[in-house]
Coordinates of C-alpha atoms in Angstrom, one line a residue:
Chain A
X277 CA 117.2 140.1 140.1
X278 CA 120.6 139.1 138.8
X279 CA 120.1 135.7 140.3
X280 CA 116.7 135.5 138.5
X281 CA 118.2 136.5 135.1
X282 CA 121.1 134.1 135.6
X283 CA 118.6 131.3 136.1
X284 CA 116.5 132.5 133.2
X285 CA 119.4 132.0 130.8
X286 CA 120.0 128.5 132.2
X287 CA 116.3 127.7 131.8
X288 CA 116.4 128.9 128.2
X289 CA 119.4 126.7 127.6
X290 CA 117.8 123.6 129.1
X291 CA 114.5 124.4 127.5
X292 CA 116.2 124.5 124.1
X293 CA 117.4 120.9 124.5
X294 CA 114.0 119.6 125.6
X295 CA 112.2 121.6 122.9
X296 CA 114.4 120.4 120.0
X297 CA 114.2 116.8 121.1
X298 CA 110.5 116.8 121.9
X299 CA 109.7 118.1 118.5
X300 CA 110.9 114.8 117.1
X301 CA 108.6 112.9 119.4
X302 CA 105.7 115.1 118.6
X303 CA 106.1 114.9 114.9
X304 CA 106.2 111.2 114.7
X305 CA 103.2 110.9 117.0
X306 CA 101.3 113.6 115.1
X307 CA 101.9 112.1 111.6
X308 CA 102.0 108.4 112.3
X309 CA 100.1 108.1 115.7
X310 CA 103.1 106.3 117.0
X311 CA 105.1 106.9 120.1
X312 CA 108.7 106.4 119.1
X313 CA 110.2 105.3 122.4
X314 CA 113.6 105.0 120.8
X315 CA 113.8 108.7 120.3
X316 CA 115.8 109.3 123.4
X317 CA 118.4 106.8 122.2
X318 CA 118.3 108.3 118.7
X319 CA 119.4 111.5 120.5
X320 CA 122.2 109.5 122.2
X321 CA 123.3 108.0 118.8
X322 CA 123.1 111.5 117.3
X323 CA 125.3 112.9 120.0
X324 CA 127.9 110.1 119.4
X325 CA 127.8 110.8 115.7
X326 CA 128.3 114.5 116.4
X327 CA 131.2 113.6 118.7
X328 CA 132.8 111.5 116.0
X329 CA 132.4 114.1 113.3
X330 CA 133.5 116.9 115.6
X331 CA 136.7 115.0 116.5
X332 CA 137.4 114.2 112.9
X333 CA 136.8 117.7 111.6
X334 CA 138.8 119.3 114.4
X335 CA 141.7 117.0 113.5
X336 CA 141.4 117.8 109.8
X337 CA 140.5 121.5 109.7
X338 CA 141.4 123.0 113.0
X339 CA 144.1 125.5 112.2
X340 CA 142.8 126.1 108.7
X341 CA 139.2 127.0 109.3
X342 CA 137.8 129.2 112.1
X343 CA 135.9 127.4 114.9
X344 CA 132.4 128.5 113.9
X345 CA 132.8 127.2 110.3
X346 CA 133.8 123.8 111.7
X347 CA 130.8 124.0 114.1
X348 CA 128.4 124.6 111.2
X349 CA 130.0 121.8 109.1
X350 CA 129.7 119.4 112.1
X351 CA 126.0 120.3 112.5
X352 CA 125.2 119.7 108.8
X353 CA 127.1 116.5 108.4
X354 CA 125.8 115.1 111.7
X355 CA 122.2 116.0 110.9
X356 CA 122.6 114.2 107.6
X357 CA 124.0 111.0 109.2
X358 CA 121.6 111.0 112.1
X359 CA 118.6 111.4 109.8
X360 CA 119.8 108.3 108.0
X361 CA 119.6 106.5 111.4
X362 CA 116.1 107.8 111.8
X363 CA 115.1 106.4 108.4
X364 CA 116.6 103.0 109.2
X365 CA 114.6 102.9 112.5
X366 CA 111.4 103.6 110.5
X367 CA 112.2 101.1 107.6
X368 CA 113.6 98.3 109.7
X369 CA 111.9 98.8 113.0
X370 CA 108.4 100.1 112.4
X371 CA 107.5 99.6 108.8
X372 CA 107.1 95.8 109.1
X373 CA 104.7 96.5 112.0
X374 CA 102.2 98.5 110.0
X375 CA 98.8 97.2 110.9
X376 CA 100.1 95.4 114.0
X377 CA 98.7 96.3 117.4
X378 CA 99.9 99.5 119.0
X379 CA 101.7 97.8 121.9
X380 CA 103.9 95.9 119.4
X381 CA 105.1 99.2 118.0
X382 CA 105.7 100.6 121.5
X383 CA 107.9 97.7 122.6
X384 CA 109.7 97.9 119.3
X385 CA 110.7 101.4 120.2
X386 CA 111.9 100.2 123.6
X387 CA 113.9 97.4 122.0
X388 CA 115.5 99.6 119.4
X389 CA 116.5 101.8 122.3
X390 CA 118.1 98.9 124.2
X391 CA 119.9 97.8 121.0
X392 CA 121.3 101.3 120.5
X393 CA 122.5 101.4 124.1
X394 CA 124.1 98.0 124.2
X395 CA 125.4 98.3 120.7
X396 CA 127.2 101.4 121.7
X397 CA 128.7 99.7 124.7
X398 CA 130.0 96.8 122.6
X399 CA 131.4 99.1 119.8
X400 CA 132.9 101.8 122.0
X401 CA 133.4 100.1 125.4
X402 CA 132.4 101.4 128.7
X403 CA 134.7 104.4 129.0
X404 CA 133.1 107.8 128.8
X405 CA 134.1 110.2 126.0
X406 CA 134.4 113.9 126.3
X407 CA 132.8 116.0 123.6
X408 CA 135.4 118.4 122.1
X409 CA 134.7 122.1 122.4
X410 CA 134.0 123.5 119.0
X411 CA 133.6 127.0 120.1
X412 CA 136.0 128.6 122.5
X413 CA 134.0 129.5 125.6
X414 CA 133.9 133.2 126.4
X415 CA 132.2 134.5 129.5
X416 CA 130.4 137.8 129.6
X417 CA 129.2 139.8 132.6
X418 CA 126.3 142.1 131.9
X419 CA 125.2 143.9 135.1
X420 CA 126.2 141.0 137.4
X421 CA 124.7 138.3 135.1
X422 CA 127.2 135.8 133.9
X423 CA 126.7 134.0 130.7
X424 CA 128.9 132.3 128.0
X425 CA 128.8 132.6 124.3
X426 CA 128.1 128.8 124.2
X427 CA 124.8 129.3 126.1
X428 CA 123.7 132.0 123.7
X429 CA 124.7 129.9 120.7
X430 CA 122.7 126.9 122.0
X431 CA 119.6 129.1 122.4
X432 CA 120.0 130.8 119.0
X433 CA 120.8 127.6 117.0
X434 CA 117.7 125.9 118.6
X435 CA 115.4 128.8 117.7
X436 CA 116.8 129.0 114.1
X437 CA 116.2 125.2 113.7
X438 CA 112.6 125.5 115.0
X439 CA 111.9 128.4 112.7
X440 CA 113.3 126.5 109.7
X441 CA 111.1 123.5 110.6
X442 CA 108.1 125.7 110.9
X443 CA 108.7 127.1 107.4
X444 CA 109.2 123.6 106.1
X445 CA 105.9 122.3 107.6
X446 CA 103.9 125.3 106.5
X447 CA 105.3 125.9 103.0
X448 CA 106.6 122.8 101.3
X449 CA 104.5 120.0 99.8
X450 CA 106.0 117.4 102.3
X451 CA 105.2 119.6 105.2
X452 CA 101.6 119.9 104.0
X453 CA 101.4 116.2 103.5
X454 CA 102.6 115.8 107.1
X455 CA 100.0 118.2 108.4
X456 CA 97.3 116.5 106.3
X457 CA 98.2 113.1 107.6
X458 CA 97.9 114.2 111.2
X459 CA 94.3 115.2 110.6
X460 CA 92.9 112.6 108.3
X461 CA 94.9 109.7 107.1
X462 CA 92.8 108.0 104.4
X463 CA 92.6 110.9 101.9
X464 CA 96.3 111.5 101.8
X465 CA 97.4 108.7 99.5
X466 CA 94.6 109.8 97.1
X467 CA 96.6 113.0 96.6
X468 CA 99.4 110.8 95.2
X469 CA 101.4 111.0 98.4
X470 CA 103.3 107.8 99.4
X471 CA 103.3 107.1 103.1
X472 CA 106.7 105.4 102.5
X473 CA 108.1 108.8 101.7
X474 CA 106.4 110.8 104.4
X475 CA 107.0 108.3 107.3
X476 CA 110.8 108.1 106.8
X477 CA 111.0 111.8 106.2
X478 CA 109.3 112.5 109.5
X479 CA 111.7 110.1 111.3
X480 CA 114.7 111.7 109.5
X481 CA 113.7 115.2 110.7
X482 CA 113.2 114.1 114.3
X483 CA 116.5 112.3 114.3
X484 CA 118.3 115.2 112.6
X485 CA 117.0 117.7 115.2
X486 CA 117.8 115.3 118.1
X487 CA 121.4 115.0 116.8
X488 CA 121.8 118.8 116.8
X489 CA 120.4 118.9 120.3
X490 CA 123.1 116.3 121.1
X491 CA 125.9 118.5 119.6
X492 CA 124.7 121.5 121.6
X493 CA 124.3 119.4 124.7
X494 CA 127.9 118.2 124.2
X495 CA 129.1 121.8 124.1
X496 CA 127.4 122.5 127.5
X497 CA 127.9 119.1 129.2
X498 CA 130.7 117.3 127.4
X499 CA 130.4 113.9 129.0
X500 CA 129.1 111.2 126.7
X501 CA 127.4 108.1 128.1
X502 CA 125.5 105.3 126.3
X503 CA 122.6 105.8 128.7
X504 CA 122.4 109.6 128.4
X505 CA 119.4 109.4 126.1
X506 CA 117.0 107.7 128.5
X507 CA 116.2 110.4 131.0
X508 CA 116.3 113.1 128.4
X509 CA 114.1 111.0 126.1
X510 CA 111.5 110.6 128.9
X511 CA 111.5 114.3 129.6
X512 CA 111.1 115.1 125.9
X513 CA 108.2 112.6 125.7
X514 CA 106.6 114.5 128.6
X515 CA 107.1 117.7 126.8
X516 CA 105.6 116.3 123.6
X517 CA 102.5 115.2 125.4
X518 CA 102.2 118.4 127.4
X519 CA 102.4 120.4 124.2
X520 CA 99.5 118.5 122.6
X521 CA 99.5 115.8 120.1
X522 CA 101.5 116.5 117.0
X523 CA 101.8 120.2 117.7
X524 CA 105.3 121.4 116.9
X525 CA 104.7 124.8 118.5
X526 CA 103.2 123.0 121.6
X527 CA 106.2 120.7 121.9
X528 CA 108.6 123.6 121.7
X529 CA 106.7 125.7 124.2
X530 CA 106.3 122.7 126.6
X531 CA 110.1 122.0 126.2
X532 CA 110.9 125.5 127.3
X533 CA 108.3 125.3 130.1
X534 CA 109.9 122.1 131.3
X535 CA 113.3 123.8 131.3
X536 CA 111.9 126.7 133.3
X537 CA 110.2 124.6 135.9
X538 CA 113.2 122.4 136.4
X539 CA 115.6 125.3 136.8
X540 CA 113.3 127.5 139.0
X541 CA 112.4 124.6 141.2
X542 CA 116.1 124.0 141.8
X543 CA 116.5 127.7 142.6
X544 CA 114.0 127.5 145.5
X545 CA 114.4 123.9 146.7
X546 CA 117.4 121.6 147.2
X547 CA 118.4 120.3 143.8
X548 CA 117.7 116.7 144.8
X549 CA 114.0 117.7 144.9
X550 CA 114.1 119.1 141.4
X551 CA 112.5 116.4 139.3
X552 CA 110.1 115.3 142.0
X553 CA 108.6 118.8 142.3
X554 CA 109.0 119.7 138.6
X555 CA 107.1 116.6 137.4
X556 CA 104.4 116.9 140.1
X557 CA 103.7 120.4 138.6
X558 CA 103.5 118.8 135.1
X559 CA 101.1 116.2 136.5
X560 CA 98.8 118.9 137.9
X561 CA 98.9 120.8 134.6
X562 CA 97.9 117.6 132.7
X563 CA 95.1 117.0 135.2
X564 CA 93.5 120.2 134.0
X565 CA 94.6 120.1 130.4
X566 CA 94.7 116.4 129.6
X567 CA 95.2 117.1 125.9
X568 CA 98.1 119.4 126.5
X569 CA 98.4 123.0 125.3
X570 CA 97.5 122.6 121.7
X571 CA 96.0 119.1 121.6
X572 CA 92.7 118.4 120.0
X573 CA 90.3 115.6 119.9
X574 CA 91.4 113.0 117.4
X575 CA 91.0 109.4 116.4
X576 CA 93.3 107.0 118.1
X577 CA 93.7 104.7 115.1
X578 CA 97.2 103.4 114.7
X579 CA 98.6 104.4 111.4
X580 CA 102.0 102.8 111.3
Chain B
X905 CA 86.8 102.1 72.0
X906 CA 88.5 100.7 75.0
X907 CA 87.1 101.4 78.4
X908 CA 88.8 103.9 80.7
X909 CA 88.1 101.8 83.8
X910 CA 87.5 98.1 83.4
X911 CA 86.7 95.7 86.2
X912 CA 86.3 92.0 85.4
X913 CA 85.0 89.3 87.6
X914 CA 86.0 91.0 90.8
X915 CA 85.3 89.0 94.0
X916 CA 86.4 89.8 97.5
X917 CA 86.2 88.0 100.8
X918 CA 86.6 89.5 104.2
X919 CA 87.7 86.3 106.0
X920 CA 84.8 83.9 105.2
X921 CA 82.4 86.6 104.2
X922 CA 81.9 87.2 100.6
X923 CA 81.5 91.0 100.4
X924 CA 81.6 91.4 96.6
X925 CA 80.7 88.7 94.1
X926 CA 81.7 88.6 90.4
X927 CA 81.5 92.4 89.9
X928 CA 82.0 93.7 86.3
X929 CA 82.2 97.2 85.2
X930 CA 83.3 99.2 82.1
X931 CA 83.3 103.0 82.1
X932 CA 84.2 104.9 79.0
X933 CA 86.0 108.2 79.0
X934 CA 83.7 111.0 80.0
X935 CA 80.8 108.7 81.0
X936 CA 78.8 109.2 84.2
X937 CA 78.0 106.0 85.9
X938 CA 76.0 105.3 89.0
X939 CA 76.1 102.6 91.6
X940 CA 73.1 102.2 93.8
X941 CA 71.9 99.7 96.4
X942 CA 70.6 99.3 99.9
X943 CA 72.7 99.9 103.0
X944 CA 75.4 97.2 103.5
X945 CA 75.2 96.1 99.8
X946 CA 79.0 96.6 99.5
X947 CA 79.1 99.8 97.4
X948 CA 81.8 101.5 99.4
X949 CA 83.7 98.2 99.4
X950 CA 83.6 98.3 95.6
X951 CA 85.1 101.8 95.7
X952 CA 87.8 100.6 98.2
X953 CA 88.7 97.6 96.0
X954 CA 89.1 99.7 92.9
X955 CA 91.0 102.5 94.6
X956 CA 93.5 100.2 96.2
X957 CA 92.4 100.4 99.9
X958 CA 91.8 96.6 99.7
X959 CA 93.2 94.3 97.1
X960 CA 90.5 92.1 95.4
X961 CA 90.7 88.4 96.2
X962 CA 89.9 87.6 92.5
X963 CA 89.4 89.4 89.3
X964 CA 91.2 92.2 87.4
X965 CA 91.0 96.0 87.5
X966 CA 92.5 98.1 84.8
X967 CA 92.7 101.9 84.3
X968 CA 93.5 102.8 80.6
X969 CA 94.5 99.3 80.1
X970 CA 97.1 99.3 82.9
X971 CA 96.6 96.9 85.8
X972 CA 95.8 98.7 89.1
X973 CA 94.9 95.6 91.1
X974 CA 97.3 95.4 94.1
X975 CA 98.8 98.7 93.2
X976 CA 99.2 101.2 96.1
X977 CA 96.6 103.9 96.4
X978 CA 99.0 106.8 95.9
X979 CA 100.1 105.3 92.6
X980 CA 96.5 104.7 91.4
X981 CA 95.8 108.3 92.3
X982 CA 98.7 109.5 90.3
X983 CA 97.5 107.4 87.3
X984 CA 94.3 109.5 87.2
X985 CA 91.8 108.3 89.8
X986 CA 90.3 110.9 92.2
X987 CA 87.9 110.2 95.0
X988 CA 85.7 111.7 97.7
X989 CA 84.4 110.0 100.8
X990 CA 80.9 109.3 102.2
X991 CA 81.8 110.9 105.6
X992 CA 84.2 113.5 104.2
X993 CA 87.9 113.0 104.7
X994 CA 89.0 116.6 105.1
X995 CA 91.9 118.0 107.2
X996 CA 90.2 119.9 110.0
X997 CA 92.3 122.9 111.1
X998 CA 93.8 123.3 107.6
X999 CA 92.4 126.1 105.5
X1000 CA 90.5 125.6 102.3
X1001 CA 93.2 126.8 99.9
X1002 CA 95.8 124.5 101.5
X1003 CA 93.5 121.5 100.9
X1004 CA 93.6 122.2 97.2
X1005 CA 97.3 123.0 97.2
X1006 CA 98.0 119.7 98.9
X1007 CA 96.2 117.9 96.1
X1008 CA 98.8 119.2 93.6
X1009 CA 101.4 117.1 95.5
X1010 CA 102.4 114.8 92.6
X1011 CA 102.4 117.7 90.1
X1012 CA 105.1 119.5 92.1
X1013 CA 108.5 118.2 91.0
X1014 CA 110.9 120.4 93.0
X1015 CA 113.3 118.6 95.4
X1016 CA 114.2 119.2 99.0
X1017 CA 117.0 121.6 98.1
X1018 CA 114.8 123.6 95.8
X1019 CA 112.3 123.9 98.7
X1020 CA 114.9 125.3 101.0
X1021 CA 116.6 127.7 98.7
X1022 CA 113.5 128.8 96.9
X1023 CA 114.7 128.1 93.4
X1024 CA 112.9 129.7 90.4
X1025 CA 111.4 126.3 89.5
X1026 CA 109.9 126.0 92.9
X1027 CA 108.5 129.5 92.8
X1028 CA 107.1 129.1 89.4
X1029 CA 105.4 125.8 90.3
X1030 CA 104.1 127.1 93.5
X1031 CA 102.6 130.1 91.7
X1032 CA 100.9 127.8 89.1
X1033 CA 99.5 125.7 91.9
X1034 CA 98.1 128.8 93.6
X1035 CA 96.5 130.0 90.5
X1036 CA 95.0 126.7 89.6
X1037 CA 93.8 126.2 93.2
X1038 CA 91.9 129.5 93.1
X1039 CA 90.4 128.6 89.7
X1040 CA 89.1 125.3 91.1
X1041 CA 87.7 127.1 94.2
X1042 CA 85.8 129.4 91.8
X1043 CA 84.4 126.5 89.8
X1044 CA 83.1 124.8 93.0
X1045 CA 81.8 128.1 94.3
X1046 CA 83.9 128.1 97.5
X1047 CA 86.4 130.8 96.7
X1048 CA 84.9 133.1 99.3
X1049 CA 86.1 130.6 101.9
X1050 CA 89.7 130.3 100.6
X1051 CA 91.5 131.3 103.7
X1052 CA 89.0 129.9 106.3
X1053 CA 89.5 126.8 108.2
X1054 CA 87.6 123.9 106.6
X1055 CA 85.7 123.2 109.9
X1056 CA 84.0 126.6 109.8
X1057 CA 82.3 125.9 106.4
X1058 CA 78.7 124.8 105.9
X1059 CA 78.4 121.1 105.2
X1060 CA 77.5 121.5 101.6
X1061 CA 80.5 123.8 101.0
X1062 CA 82.8 121.2 102.7
X1063 CA 81.6 118.6 100.2
X1064 CA 82.3 120.9 97.4
X1065 CA 85.8 121.6 98.7
X1066 CA 86.4 117.8 98.9
X1067 CA 85.3 117.5 95.3
X1068 CA 87.6 120.4 94.3
X1069 CA 90.4 118.7 96.0
X1070 CA 89.8 115.5 94.1
X1071 CA 89.7 117.5 90.8
X1072 CA 93.0 119.2 91.6
X1073 CA 94.8 115.8 91.3
X1074 CA 93.7 116.0 87.6
X1075 CA 91.8 112.7 87.5
X1076 CA 90.6 111.0 84.4
X1077 CA 87.9 109.4 86.5
X1078 CA 86.3 110.7 89.6
X1079 CA 84.8 108.5 92.3
X1080 CA 82.1 110.2 94.3
X1081 CA 80.8 108.4 97.4
X1082 CA 77.3 109.8 98.2
X1083 CA 78.1 113.3 97.1
X1084 CA 74.8 114.7 98.3
X1085 CA 74.7 113.0 101.7
X1086 CA 73.4 115.4 104.3
X1087 CA 72.7 118.2 101.8
X1088 CA 69.8 120.5 101.8
X1089 CA 67.5 120.5 98.7
X1090 CA 69.0 123.8 97.6
X1091 CA 72.6 122.5 97.9
X1092 CA 71.5 119.4 96.0
X1093 CA 70.3 121.4 93.0
X1094 CA 73.6 123.3 93.1
X1095 CA 75.6 120.1 93.2
X1096 CA 73.9 118.8 90.1
X1097 CA 74.9 122.0 88.3
X1098 CA 78.4 121.8 89.5
X1099 CA 78.9 118.1 88.5
X1100 CA 77.4 118.9 85.1
X1101 CA 79.9 121.8 84.7
X1102 CA 82.9 119.8 85.9
X1103 CA 81.9 117.0 83.6
X1104 CA 81.6 119.4 80.7
X1105 CA 84.7 121.5 81.4
X1106 CA 87.1 118.7 82.4
X1107 CA 85.7 115.9 80.4
X1108 CA 86.2 113.7 83.4
X1109 CA 84.4 110.3 83.8
X1110 CA 82.4 110.0 87.0
X1111 CA 81.5 106.9 89.0
X1112 CA 79.2 107.7 91.9
X1113 CA 77.4 106.0 94.7
X1114 CA 74.2 107.8 95.3
X1115 CA 70.8 107.2 96.9
X1116 CA 68.8 110.1 95.8
X1117 CA 67.0 109.0 92.6
X1118 CA 66.5 112.6 91.4
X1119 CA 70.2 113.1 91.4
X1120 CA 71.0 109.8 89.7
X1121 CA 68.3 110.2 87.1
X1122 CA 69.5 113.7 86.2
X1123 CA 73.2 112.8 85.9
X1124 CA 73.9 109.2 85.2
X1125 CA 73.9 107.5 81.8
X1126 CA 73.9 104.1 83.2
X1127 CA 73.3 102.5 86.6
X1128 CA 74.3 99.3 88.4
X1129 CA 72.3 98.0 91.4
X1130 CA 74.3 96.2 94.0
X1131 CA 72.5 93.9 96.6
X1132 CA 74.5 91.8 99.0
X1133 CA 77.6 92.2 96.9
X1134 CA 76.0 91.1 93.7
X1135 CA 74.9 93.2 90.7
X1136 CA 71.2 92.5 90.2
X1137 CA 70.4 95.0 87.5
X1138 CA 72.3 97.3 85.1
X1139 CA 71.0 99.8 82.6
X1140 CA 69.8 103.4 81.9
X1141 CA 68.1 105.1 84.9
X1142 CA 64.5 104.8 83.6
X1143 CA 64.9 101.1 83.2
X1144 CA 66.5 100.6 86.6
X1145 CA 63.8 102.7 88.3
X1146 CA 61.0 100.4 87.0
X1147 CA 62.9 97.1 87.5
X1148 CA 60.9 94.9 89.8
X1149 CA 64.0 93.4 91.4
X1150 CA 65.4 96.8 92.2
X1151 CA 62.1 97.9 93.7
X1152 CA 62.0 94.7 95.7
X1153 CA 65.6 95.2 97.0
X1154 CA 64.7 98.7 98.2
X1155 CA 61.1 98.3 99.4
X1156 CA 60.8 94.6 100.1
X1157 CA 58.5 92.0 98.4
X1158 CA 55.0 93.1 97.6
X1159 CA 53.3 90.1 99.3
X1160 CA 55.0 91.0 102.6
X1161 CA 52.7 94.0 103.0

């Protein structure tokens, strides 16, 4: 039982990373009918931005301010800078391709990813950096289950962000415009809504969320690597599809499901089998639910 | 009096195909104008050209004297042009009241920070939007569906929601693309009453594509007939109805029988 609970906490932590990252995938796909294959690398860039900001803020404020204040400041500043990266990807990478065939947009995403990876290598060199700890890790033992405050923090911050996003999508005019765009595209401009506002905003939110996932990831697994976004990006993509097109709730749930399957497969089988078995399970789920959990029939017209 | 909407010598090509040829139109404020013509005549293309979906190859389009040719659709919409679609462009899985709230987009001026911290301005604006939305739903007789998903409504009610949504953008001119398509005779009579009421209460000009003569005769002050992208007749409904060229376009030449 303790062993199970132990793994449950680990699964929630991993699921949080996948959930927060896959929401970015899912939103861009839902609103613009575009797979942003650069999203994994936007996550990587966001992590590096978080690393830079964290290092800077620790040097500036460390003895003056308590750790959690610095942590929150790092999250806010990093989100802001990373969302700017998201906007640039939309404006420079995808906007000129509106009306171009879908495959062109897909390879653009892949190319942006490669540019980010190699650009990072050139700028920062091949050495790996270590993400500084913003929160001092404290271990707890409740009835034989060990967990750290960092794990709890990761789960809580992820849930708070997702709740904030949900409110934004449901209540604000931009959120409504995003929802409307994912159902029927042609009527939205007639409401006075500019696609050139909504598209970059969608990218900004996705990139901002991915960067927070990066900071949280850095707290749990501090090693930074220019290629760290690739595998995580693919998995988040899987979660976005599994959740159903453009469904934020679906992407979040699928992200957590992915975390659970991965952790619990590794609990039973040798960890080298983990991804093989985990993704075979996902494949079987998709066979029976090809549209994912909350997916619905939709037109496949490319919008961006 | 200057026309509210004025189109001069509008011609449009899709590749080598001339879809619309030398189209002219002048609609005065508060006027109801009809556009009829057989299938494939280019009626919806005319709508798309004026509303900015396509940019006309030649000619000029002005709204209240301001050029709207080549202007983006969302700007034209903000300048006072509302529109409905032939096949309905509703947001399935969104409820009825959210459709109307969404249409107030350009009237909401609060910023991102205001949205997050719930400033008084934001609350006040949101409340106004809510009230105005319910008022519109009442006018279009769909208030009983306010919190239902749009997909669950009868077809006629969906059309009325689409029209309410277009009116929520506070248009000076409303484009209706076959507002009675797929409607039952009862719904048709109701739609005539609603359009009359909207026209009276809001003083909005209306430009409509419509096939049902009863509807057009009852509502329109003037009608244009479009055949293969060219206007072949223009005038009051009685005149158009008896125009031999119009009858020929719809029914074919007499000697063919």
